[in-house]
mmCIF file of C-alpha atoms and ligand atoms in Angstrom:
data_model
loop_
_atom_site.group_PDB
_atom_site.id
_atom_site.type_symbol
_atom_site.label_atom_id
_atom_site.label_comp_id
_atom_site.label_asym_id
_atom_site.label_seq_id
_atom_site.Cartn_x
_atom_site.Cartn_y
_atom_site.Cartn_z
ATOM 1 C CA UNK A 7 104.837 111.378 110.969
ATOM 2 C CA UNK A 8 105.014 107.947 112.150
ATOM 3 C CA UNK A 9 106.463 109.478 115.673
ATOM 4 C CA UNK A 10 103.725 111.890 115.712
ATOM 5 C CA UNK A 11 101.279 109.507 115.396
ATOM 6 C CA UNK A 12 102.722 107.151 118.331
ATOM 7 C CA UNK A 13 103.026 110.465 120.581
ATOM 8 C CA UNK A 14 99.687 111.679 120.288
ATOM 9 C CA UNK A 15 98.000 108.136 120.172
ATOM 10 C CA UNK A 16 100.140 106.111 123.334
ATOM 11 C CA UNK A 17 97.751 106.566 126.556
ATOM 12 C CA UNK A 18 99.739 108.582 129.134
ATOM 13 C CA UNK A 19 98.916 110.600 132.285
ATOM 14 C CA UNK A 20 99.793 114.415 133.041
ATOM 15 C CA UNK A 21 100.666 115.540 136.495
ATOM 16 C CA UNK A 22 101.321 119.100 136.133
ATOM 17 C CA UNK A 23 98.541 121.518 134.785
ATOM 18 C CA UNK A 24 97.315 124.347 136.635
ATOM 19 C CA UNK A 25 93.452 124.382 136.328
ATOM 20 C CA UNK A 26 93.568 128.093 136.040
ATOM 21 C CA UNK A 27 95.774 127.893 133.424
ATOM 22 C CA UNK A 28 93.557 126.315 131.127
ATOM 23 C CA UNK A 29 91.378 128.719 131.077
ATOM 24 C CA UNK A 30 91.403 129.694 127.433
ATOM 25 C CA UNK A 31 90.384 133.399 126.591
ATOM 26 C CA UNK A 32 86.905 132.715 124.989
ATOM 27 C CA UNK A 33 86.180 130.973 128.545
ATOM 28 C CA UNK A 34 87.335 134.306 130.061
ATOM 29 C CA UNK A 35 85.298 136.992 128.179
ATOM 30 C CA UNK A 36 82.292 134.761 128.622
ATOM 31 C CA UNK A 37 82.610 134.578 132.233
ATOM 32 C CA UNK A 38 83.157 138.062 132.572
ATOM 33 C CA UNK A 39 80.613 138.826 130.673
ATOM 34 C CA UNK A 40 78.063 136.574 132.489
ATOM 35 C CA UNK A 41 79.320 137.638 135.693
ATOM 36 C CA UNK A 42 79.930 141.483 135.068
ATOM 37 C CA UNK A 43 83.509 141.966 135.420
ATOM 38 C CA UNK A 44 85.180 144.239 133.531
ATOM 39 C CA UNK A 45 88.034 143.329 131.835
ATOM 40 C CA UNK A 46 91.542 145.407 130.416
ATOM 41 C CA UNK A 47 91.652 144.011 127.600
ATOM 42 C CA UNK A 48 88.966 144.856 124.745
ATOM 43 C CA UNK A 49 89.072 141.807 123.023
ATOM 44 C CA UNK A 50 89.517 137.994 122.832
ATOM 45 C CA UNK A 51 92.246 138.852 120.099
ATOM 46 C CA UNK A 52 93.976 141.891 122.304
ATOM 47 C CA UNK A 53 94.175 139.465 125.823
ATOM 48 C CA UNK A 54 95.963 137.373 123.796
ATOM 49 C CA UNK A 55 98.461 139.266 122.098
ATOM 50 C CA UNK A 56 98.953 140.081 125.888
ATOM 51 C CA UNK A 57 100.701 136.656 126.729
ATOM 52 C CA UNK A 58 104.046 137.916 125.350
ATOM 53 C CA UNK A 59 106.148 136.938 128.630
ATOM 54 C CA UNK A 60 109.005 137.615 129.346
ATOM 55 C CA UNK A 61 109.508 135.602 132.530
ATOM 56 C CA UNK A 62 107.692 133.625 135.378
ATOM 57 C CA UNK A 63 106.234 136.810 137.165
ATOM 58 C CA UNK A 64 105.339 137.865 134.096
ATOM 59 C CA UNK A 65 103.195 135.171 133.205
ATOM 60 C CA UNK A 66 102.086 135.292 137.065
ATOM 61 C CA UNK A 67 100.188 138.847 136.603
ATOM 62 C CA UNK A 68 98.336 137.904 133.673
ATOM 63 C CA UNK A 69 97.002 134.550 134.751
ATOM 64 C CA UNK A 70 95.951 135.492 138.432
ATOM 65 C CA UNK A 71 94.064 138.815 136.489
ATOM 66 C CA UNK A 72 92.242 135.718 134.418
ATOM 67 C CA UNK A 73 91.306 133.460 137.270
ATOM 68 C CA UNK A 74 89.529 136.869 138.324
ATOM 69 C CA UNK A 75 86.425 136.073 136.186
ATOM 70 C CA UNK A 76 85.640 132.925 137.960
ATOM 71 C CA UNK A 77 82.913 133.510 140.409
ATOM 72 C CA UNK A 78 80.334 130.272 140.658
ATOM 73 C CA UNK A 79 80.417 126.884 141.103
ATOM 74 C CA UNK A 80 79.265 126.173 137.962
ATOM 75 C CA UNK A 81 82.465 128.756 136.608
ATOM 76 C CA UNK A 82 84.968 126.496 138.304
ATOM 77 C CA UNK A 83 83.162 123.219 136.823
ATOM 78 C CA UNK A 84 82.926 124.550 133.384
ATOM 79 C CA UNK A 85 86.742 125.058 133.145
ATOM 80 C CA UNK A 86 87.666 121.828 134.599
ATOM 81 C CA UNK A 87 85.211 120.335 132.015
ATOM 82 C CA UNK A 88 86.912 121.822 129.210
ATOM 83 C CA UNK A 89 90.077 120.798 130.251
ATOM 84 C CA UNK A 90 89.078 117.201 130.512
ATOM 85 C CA UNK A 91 87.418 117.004 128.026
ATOM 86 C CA UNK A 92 90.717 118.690 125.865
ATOM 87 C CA UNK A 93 92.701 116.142 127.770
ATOM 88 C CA UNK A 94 90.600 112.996 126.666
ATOM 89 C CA UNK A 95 91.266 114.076 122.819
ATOM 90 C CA UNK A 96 95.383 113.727 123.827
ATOM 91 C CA UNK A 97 94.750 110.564 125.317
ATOM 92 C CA UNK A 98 95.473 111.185 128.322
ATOM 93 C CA UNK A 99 93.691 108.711 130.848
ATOM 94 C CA UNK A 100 94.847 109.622 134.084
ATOM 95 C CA UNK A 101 95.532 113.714 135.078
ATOM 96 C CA UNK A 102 96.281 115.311 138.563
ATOM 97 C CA UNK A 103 95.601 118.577 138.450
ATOM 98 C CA UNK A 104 96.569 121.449 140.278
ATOM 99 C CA UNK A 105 94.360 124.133 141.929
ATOM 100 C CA UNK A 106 95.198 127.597 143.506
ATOM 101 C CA UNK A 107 92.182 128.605 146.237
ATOM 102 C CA UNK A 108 94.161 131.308 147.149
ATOM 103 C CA UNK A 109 93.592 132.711 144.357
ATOM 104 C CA UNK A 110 89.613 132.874 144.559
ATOM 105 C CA UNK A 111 89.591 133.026 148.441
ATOM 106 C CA UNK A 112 91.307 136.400 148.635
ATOM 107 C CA UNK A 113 88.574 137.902 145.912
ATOM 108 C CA UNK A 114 85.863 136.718 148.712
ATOM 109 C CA UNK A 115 84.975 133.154 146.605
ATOM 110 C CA UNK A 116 84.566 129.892 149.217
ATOM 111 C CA UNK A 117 86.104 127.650 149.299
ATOM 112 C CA UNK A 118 83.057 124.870 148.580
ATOM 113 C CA UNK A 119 82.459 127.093 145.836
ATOM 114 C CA UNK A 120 86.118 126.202 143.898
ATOM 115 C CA UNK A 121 86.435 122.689 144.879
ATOM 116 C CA UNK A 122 83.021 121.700 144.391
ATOM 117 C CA UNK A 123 82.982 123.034 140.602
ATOM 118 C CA UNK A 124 86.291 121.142 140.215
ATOM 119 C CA UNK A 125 85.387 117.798 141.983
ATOM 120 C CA UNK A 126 81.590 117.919 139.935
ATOM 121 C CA UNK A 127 83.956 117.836 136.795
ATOM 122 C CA UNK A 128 86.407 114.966 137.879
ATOM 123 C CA UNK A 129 83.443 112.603 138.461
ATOM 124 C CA UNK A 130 81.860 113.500 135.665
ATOM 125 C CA UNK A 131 84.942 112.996 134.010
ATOM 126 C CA UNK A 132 85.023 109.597 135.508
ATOM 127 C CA UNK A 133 81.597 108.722 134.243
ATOM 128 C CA UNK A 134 81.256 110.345 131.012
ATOM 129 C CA UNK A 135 84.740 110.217 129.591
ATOM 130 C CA UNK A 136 86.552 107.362 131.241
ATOM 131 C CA UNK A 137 89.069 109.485 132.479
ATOM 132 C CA UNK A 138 90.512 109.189 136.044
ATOM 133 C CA UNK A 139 91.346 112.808 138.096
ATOM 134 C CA UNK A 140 92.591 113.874 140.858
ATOM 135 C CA UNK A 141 92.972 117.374 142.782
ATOM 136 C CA UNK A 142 96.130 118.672 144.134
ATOM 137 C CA UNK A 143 95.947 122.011 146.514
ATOM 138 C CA UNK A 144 98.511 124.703 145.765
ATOM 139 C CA UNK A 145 100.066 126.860 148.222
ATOM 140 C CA UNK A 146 100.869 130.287 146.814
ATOM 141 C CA UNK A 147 104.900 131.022 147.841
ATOM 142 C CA UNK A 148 104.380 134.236 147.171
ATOM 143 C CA UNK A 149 101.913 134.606 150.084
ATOM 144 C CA UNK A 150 103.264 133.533 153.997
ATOM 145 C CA UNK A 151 103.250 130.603 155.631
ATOM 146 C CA UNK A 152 100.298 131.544 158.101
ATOM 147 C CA UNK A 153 98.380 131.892 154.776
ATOM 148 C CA UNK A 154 99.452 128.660 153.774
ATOM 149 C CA UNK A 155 98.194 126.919 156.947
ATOM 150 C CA UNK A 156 94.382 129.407 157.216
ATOM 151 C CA UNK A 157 94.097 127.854 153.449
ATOM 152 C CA UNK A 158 94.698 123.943 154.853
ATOM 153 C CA UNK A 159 92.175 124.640 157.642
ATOM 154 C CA UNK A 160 89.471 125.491 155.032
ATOM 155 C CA UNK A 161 90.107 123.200 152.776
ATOM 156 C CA UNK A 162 90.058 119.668 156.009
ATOM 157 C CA UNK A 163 86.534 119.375 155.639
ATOM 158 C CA UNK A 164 86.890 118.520 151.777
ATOM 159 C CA UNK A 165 89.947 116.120 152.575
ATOM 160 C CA UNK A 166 87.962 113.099 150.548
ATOM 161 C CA UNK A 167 88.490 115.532 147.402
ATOM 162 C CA UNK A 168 91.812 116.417 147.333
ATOM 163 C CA UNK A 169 94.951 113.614 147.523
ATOM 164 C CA UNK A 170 97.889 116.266 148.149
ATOM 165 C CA UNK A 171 99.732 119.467 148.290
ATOM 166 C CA UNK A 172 101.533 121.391 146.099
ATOM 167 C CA UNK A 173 103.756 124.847 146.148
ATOM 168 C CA UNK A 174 103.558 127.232 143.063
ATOM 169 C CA UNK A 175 103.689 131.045 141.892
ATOM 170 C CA UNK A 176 106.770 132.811 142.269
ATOM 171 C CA UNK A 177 109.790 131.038 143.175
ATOM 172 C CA UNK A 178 112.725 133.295 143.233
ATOM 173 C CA UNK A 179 112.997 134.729 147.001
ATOM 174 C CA UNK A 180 110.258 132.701 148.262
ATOM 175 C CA UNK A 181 112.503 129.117 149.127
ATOM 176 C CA UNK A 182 110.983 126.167 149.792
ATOM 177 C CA UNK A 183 112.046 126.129 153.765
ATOM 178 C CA UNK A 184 109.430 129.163 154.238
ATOM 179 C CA UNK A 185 107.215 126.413 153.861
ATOM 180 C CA UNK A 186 108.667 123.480 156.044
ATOM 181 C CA UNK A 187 106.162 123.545 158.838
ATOM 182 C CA UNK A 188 103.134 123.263 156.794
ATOM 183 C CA UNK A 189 103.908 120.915 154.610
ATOM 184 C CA UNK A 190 105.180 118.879 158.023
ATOM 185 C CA UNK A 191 101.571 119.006 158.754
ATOM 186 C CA UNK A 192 99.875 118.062 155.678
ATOM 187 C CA UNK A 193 102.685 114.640 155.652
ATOM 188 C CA UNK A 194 100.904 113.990 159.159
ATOM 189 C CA UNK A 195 97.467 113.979 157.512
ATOM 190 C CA UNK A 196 98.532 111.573 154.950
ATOM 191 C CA UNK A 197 98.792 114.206 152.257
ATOM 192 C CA UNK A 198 100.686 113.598 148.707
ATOM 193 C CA UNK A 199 103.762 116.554 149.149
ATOM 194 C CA UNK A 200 104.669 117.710 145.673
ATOM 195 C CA UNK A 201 106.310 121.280 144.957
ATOM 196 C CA UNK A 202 107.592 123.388 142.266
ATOM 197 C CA UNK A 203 111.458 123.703 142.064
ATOM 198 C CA UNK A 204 114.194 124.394 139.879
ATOM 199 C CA UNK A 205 112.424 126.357 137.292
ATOM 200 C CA UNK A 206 113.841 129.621 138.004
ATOM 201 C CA UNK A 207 115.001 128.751 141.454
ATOM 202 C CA UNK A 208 118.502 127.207 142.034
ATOM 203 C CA UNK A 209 119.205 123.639 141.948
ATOM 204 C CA UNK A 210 119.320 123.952 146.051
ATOM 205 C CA UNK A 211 115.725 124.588 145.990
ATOM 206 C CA UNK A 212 115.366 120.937 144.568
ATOM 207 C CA UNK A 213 117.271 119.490 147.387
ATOM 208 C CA UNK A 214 115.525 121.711 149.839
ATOM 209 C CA UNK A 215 112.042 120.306 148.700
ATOM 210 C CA UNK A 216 113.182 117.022 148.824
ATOM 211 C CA UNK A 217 115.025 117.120 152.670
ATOM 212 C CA UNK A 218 112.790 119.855 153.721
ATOM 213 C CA UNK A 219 109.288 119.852 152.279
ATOM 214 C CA UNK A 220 109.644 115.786 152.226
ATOM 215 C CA UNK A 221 108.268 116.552 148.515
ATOM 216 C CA UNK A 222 108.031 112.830 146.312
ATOM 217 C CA UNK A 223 107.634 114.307 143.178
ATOM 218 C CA UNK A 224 109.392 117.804 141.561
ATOM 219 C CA UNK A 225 107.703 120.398 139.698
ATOM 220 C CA UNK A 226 109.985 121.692 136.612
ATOM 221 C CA UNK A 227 113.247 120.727 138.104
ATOM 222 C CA UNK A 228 114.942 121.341 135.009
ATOM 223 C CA UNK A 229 117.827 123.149 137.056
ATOM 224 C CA UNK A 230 118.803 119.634 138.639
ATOM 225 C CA UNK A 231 121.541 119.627 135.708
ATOM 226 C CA UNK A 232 123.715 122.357 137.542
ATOM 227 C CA UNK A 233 124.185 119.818 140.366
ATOM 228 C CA UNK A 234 125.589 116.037 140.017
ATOM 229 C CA UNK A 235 125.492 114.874 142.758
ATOM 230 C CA UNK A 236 121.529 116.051 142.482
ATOM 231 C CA UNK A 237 121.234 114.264 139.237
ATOM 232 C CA UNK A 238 122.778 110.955 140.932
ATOM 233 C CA UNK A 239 119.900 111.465 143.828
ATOM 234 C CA UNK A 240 117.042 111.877 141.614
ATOM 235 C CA UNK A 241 117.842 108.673 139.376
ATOM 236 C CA UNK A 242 118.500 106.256 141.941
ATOM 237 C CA UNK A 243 115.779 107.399 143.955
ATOM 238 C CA UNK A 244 113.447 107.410 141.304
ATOM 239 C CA UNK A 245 111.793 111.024 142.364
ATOM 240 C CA UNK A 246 109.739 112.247 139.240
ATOM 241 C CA UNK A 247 109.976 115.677 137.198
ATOM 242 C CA UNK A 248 106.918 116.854 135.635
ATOM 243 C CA UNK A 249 108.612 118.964 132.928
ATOM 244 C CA UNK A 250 106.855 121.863 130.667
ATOM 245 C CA UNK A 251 108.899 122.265 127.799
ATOM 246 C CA UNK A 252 106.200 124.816 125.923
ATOM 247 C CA UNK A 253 106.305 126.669 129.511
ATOM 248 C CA UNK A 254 109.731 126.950 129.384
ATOM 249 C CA UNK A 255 110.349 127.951 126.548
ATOM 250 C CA UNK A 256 107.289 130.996 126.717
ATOM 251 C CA UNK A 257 108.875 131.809 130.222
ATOM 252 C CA UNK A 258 112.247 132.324 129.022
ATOM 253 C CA UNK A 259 113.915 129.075 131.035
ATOM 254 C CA UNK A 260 115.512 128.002 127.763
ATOM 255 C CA UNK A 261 115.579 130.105 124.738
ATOM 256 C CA UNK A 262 114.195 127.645 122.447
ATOM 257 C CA UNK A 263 113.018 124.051 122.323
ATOM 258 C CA UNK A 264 115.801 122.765 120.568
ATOM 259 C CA UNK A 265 118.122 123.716 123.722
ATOM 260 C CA UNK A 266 115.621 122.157 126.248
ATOM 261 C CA UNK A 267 117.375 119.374 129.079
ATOM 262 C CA UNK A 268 114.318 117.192 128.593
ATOM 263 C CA UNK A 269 116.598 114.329 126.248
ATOM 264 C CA UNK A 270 119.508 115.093 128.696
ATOM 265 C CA UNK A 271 117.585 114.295 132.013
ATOM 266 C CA UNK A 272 116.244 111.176 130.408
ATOM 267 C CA UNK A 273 119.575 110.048 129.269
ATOM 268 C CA UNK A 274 120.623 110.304 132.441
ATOM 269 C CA UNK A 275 118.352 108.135 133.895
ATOM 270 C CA UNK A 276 115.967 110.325 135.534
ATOM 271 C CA UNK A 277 112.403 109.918 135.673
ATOM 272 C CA UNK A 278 111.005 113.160 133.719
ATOM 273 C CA UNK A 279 107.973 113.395 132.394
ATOM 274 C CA UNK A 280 106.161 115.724 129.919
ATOM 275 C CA UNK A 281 103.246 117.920 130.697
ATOM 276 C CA UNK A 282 101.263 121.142 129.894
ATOM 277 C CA UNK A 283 101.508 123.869 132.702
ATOM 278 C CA UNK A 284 99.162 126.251 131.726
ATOM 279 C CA UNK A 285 98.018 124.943 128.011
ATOM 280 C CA UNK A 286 96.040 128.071 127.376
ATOM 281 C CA UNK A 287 98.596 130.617 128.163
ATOM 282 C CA UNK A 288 102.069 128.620 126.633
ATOM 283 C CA UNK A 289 100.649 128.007 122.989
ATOM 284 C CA UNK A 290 99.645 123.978 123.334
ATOM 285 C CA UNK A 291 97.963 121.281 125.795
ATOM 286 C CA UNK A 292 99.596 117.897 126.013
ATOM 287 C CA UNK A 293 100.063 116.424 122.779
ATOM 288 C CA UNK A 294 101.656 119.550 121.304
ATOM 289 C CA UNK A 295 103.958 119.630 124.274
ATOM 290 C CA UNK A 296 104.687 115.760 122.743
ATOM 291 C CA UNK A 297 105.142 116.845 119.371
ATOM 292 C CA UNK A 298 107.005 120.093 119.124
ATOM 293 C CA UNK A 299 109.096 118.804 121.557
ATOM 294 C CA UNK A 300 110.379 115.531 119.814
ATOM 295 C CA UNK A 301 110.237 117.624 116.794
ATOM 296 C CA UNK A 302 112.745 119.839 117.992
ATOM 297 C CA UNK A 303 115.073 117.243 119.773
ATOM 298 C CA UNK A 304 116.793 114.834 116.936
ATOM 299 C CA UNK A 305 118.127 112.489 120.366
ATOM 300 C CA UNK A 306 114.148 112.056 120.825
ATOM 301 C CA UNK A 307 112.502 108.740 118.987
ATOM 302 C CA UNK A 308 110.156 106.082 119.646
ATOM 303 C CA UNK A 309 112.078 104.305 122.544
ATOM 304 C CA UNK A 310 112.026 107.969 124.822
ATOM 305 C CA UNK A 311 108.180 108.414 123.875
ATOM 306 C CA UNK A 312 107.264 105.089 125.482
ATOM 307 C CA UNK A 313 109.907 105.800 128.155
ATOM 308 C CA UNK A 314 107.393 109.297 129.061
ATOM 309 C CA UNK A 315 104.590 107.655 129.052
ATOM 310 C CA UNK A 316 105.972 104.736 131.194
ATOM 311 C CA UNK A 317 107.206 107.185 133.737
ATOM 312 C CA UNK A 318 103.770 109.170 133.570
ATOM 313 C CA UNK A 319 102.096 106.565 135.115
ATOM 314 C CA UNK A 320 105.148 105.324 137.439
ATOM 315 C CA UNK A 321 105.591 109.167 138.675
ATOM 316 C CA UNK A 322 101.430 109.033 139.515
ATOM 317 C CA UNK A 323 99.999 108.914 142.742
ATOM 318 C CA UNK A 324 97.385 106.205 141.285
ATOM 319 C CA UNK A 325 96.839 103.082 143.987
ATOM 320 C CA UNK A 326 99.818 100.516 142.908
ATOM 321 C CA UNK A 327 97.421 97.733 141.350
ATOM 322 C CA UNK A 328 96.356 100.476 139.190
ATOM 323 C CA UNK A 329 99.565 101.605 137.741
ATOM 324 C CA UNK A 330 100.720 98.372 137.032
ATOM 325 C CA UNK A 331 97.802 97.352 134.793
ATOM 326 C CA UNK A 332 98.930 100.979 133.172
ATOM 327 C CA UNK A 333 102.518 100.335 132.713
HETATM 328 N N1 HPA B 6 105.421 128.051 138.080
HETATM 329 C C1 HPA B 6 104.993 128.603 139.207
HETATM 330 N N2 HPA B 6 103.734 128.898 139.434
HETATM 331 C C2 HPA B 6 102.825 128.635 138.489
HETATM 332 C C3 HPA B 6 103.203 128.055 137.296
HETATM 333 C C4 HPA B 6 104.570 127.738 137.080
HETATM 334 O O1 HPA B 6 104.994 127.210 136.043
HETATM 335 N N3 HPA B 6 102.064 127.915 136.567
HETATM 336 C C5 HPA B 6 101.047 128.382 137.319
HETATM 337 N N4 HPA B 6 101.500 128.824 138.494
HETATM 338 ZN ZN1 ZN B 7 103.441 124.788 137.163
#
């Protein structure tokens, strides 16, 4: 109890959410309601009995079928609002948060239109709620690389509103070296690099988005453990993991929290970090991720919670001043 109450009280950052993926399912029938889309599903009740997944791609369908409701500005700032303001109640002071264009782009949405919603919430985040926020653009792997490179061209004119680049969606069969060039060019623009590996992908992904995506901070990267001399790499060069244990467990990386790496890759000197994914798809946002976690994990006690939060805002791409006044 006395754990619980330092987990959900300690002021900590999160650096992987998916905007989308907060995106609860009253937000959904809403918006497709207000904007006239039709859904599948009848219900609030039935779309969620639908997120039963079985594995990444499965999880993949159902949330790219929910980002289908968002249409307006105002649809894009409402959901970042929610989040925020869901995020402020975990005490969380400090988020980067993940965006998919693609996503809207292909169903004929503009750009402006996604990243203006999102950025109107982040500074109203900033006034109202004292939280800090930042955007990261994510490349879909699923889609090519030419894709990848049309979506950076749209998205240069809004440079002030977004610090990096990310890679996400389906990993197997889509490596990160199918991706080398682009990300080569958003390093020259002074872009963050971040990118999803080792979730379902091999450990070799990792390396490959370290050596050839130049990527400072890992996505997942819970499959570093099948490679040593990986491990070794990671700790002494102090690259972050933003881990999802709730995510993992609802997309079948481990079978259950109890057999999740997290107290593992901390033991072992790595720099992991806790975070929500997609909260309203995996069952929890932040501080359940906390909670059911350390619940689960007897190695887990006060010392490892401060140790997260510490790395939170170590792993961040906050200005240095900043993140010492944090730590
Ligand atoms: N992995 C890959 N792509 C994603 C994820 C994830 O966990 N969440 C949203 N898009
Ligand atoms: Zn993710």
């Amino acid at each position: 109890q006395e754990l619980d109450c330092i987990l959900r009280r300690m002021p900590k950052a999160e650096l992987h959410i998916h905007i989308e993926g907060s995106l609860e399912p009253e937000l959904i029938f809403r918006m497709a309601q207000k904007n006239g889309i039709k859904l599948v599903y009848p219900s609030v009740e039935a779309l969620r009995a639908a997120y039963a997944f079985t594995d990444l791609q499965s999880f993949l369908d159902i949330y790219y079928a929910g980002a289908g409701v968002l249409q307006t500005e105002e649809d894009f700032f409402d959901m970042a609002w929610s989040y925020l303001e869901r995020a402020k109640a975990d005490n969380v002071i400090h988020s980067e948060i993940f965006f998919d264009p693609q996503t809207h782009t292909a169903r004929g949405v503009a750009f402006a239109t996604v990243i203006n919603g999102l950025h109107r919430a982040i500074e109203r985040g900033r006034e109202e709620l004292g939280l800090s926020a930042s955007l990261i653009l994510c490349f879909l792997r699923h889609l090519s690389e030419a894709d990848a490179f049309a979506t950076l061209e749209e998205a240069l004119p809004f440079r002030d509103k977004f610090i990096g680049v990310g890679l996400d969606s389906g990993e197997r069969g889509n490596p990160p070296e199918k991706f080398a060039a682009v990300f080569g060019r958003c390093q020259a623009l002074g872009l963050r690099l971040v990118a999803h590996a080792g979730e379902e992908g091999p450990a070799s992904y990792i390396s490959d988005a370290l050596d050839l995506l130049r990527a400072e901070r890992i996505d997942h990267g819970v499959r570093c453990l099948e490679d040593p001399q990986l491990v070794a790499r990671l700790a002494s060069e102090r690259i972050a993991l933003t881990v999802c244990p709730l995510s993992n467990v609802k997309l079948a990386v481990f079978p259950e929290l109890g057999s999740h790496n997290i107290g593992r890759l901390l033991a072992e000197g790595i720099v992991a970090t806790i975070n929500s994914d997609d909260p309203a798809y995996f069952g929890g946002y932040l501080n359940e991720n906390f909670t059911a976690t350390f619940a689960a994990l007897p190695q887990l006690g006060a010392r490892q919670a401060y140790q997260l939060a510490r790395n939170s805002f170590e792993a961040s791409f906050v200005a240095e001043e900043t993140r010492k006044r944090w730590i």
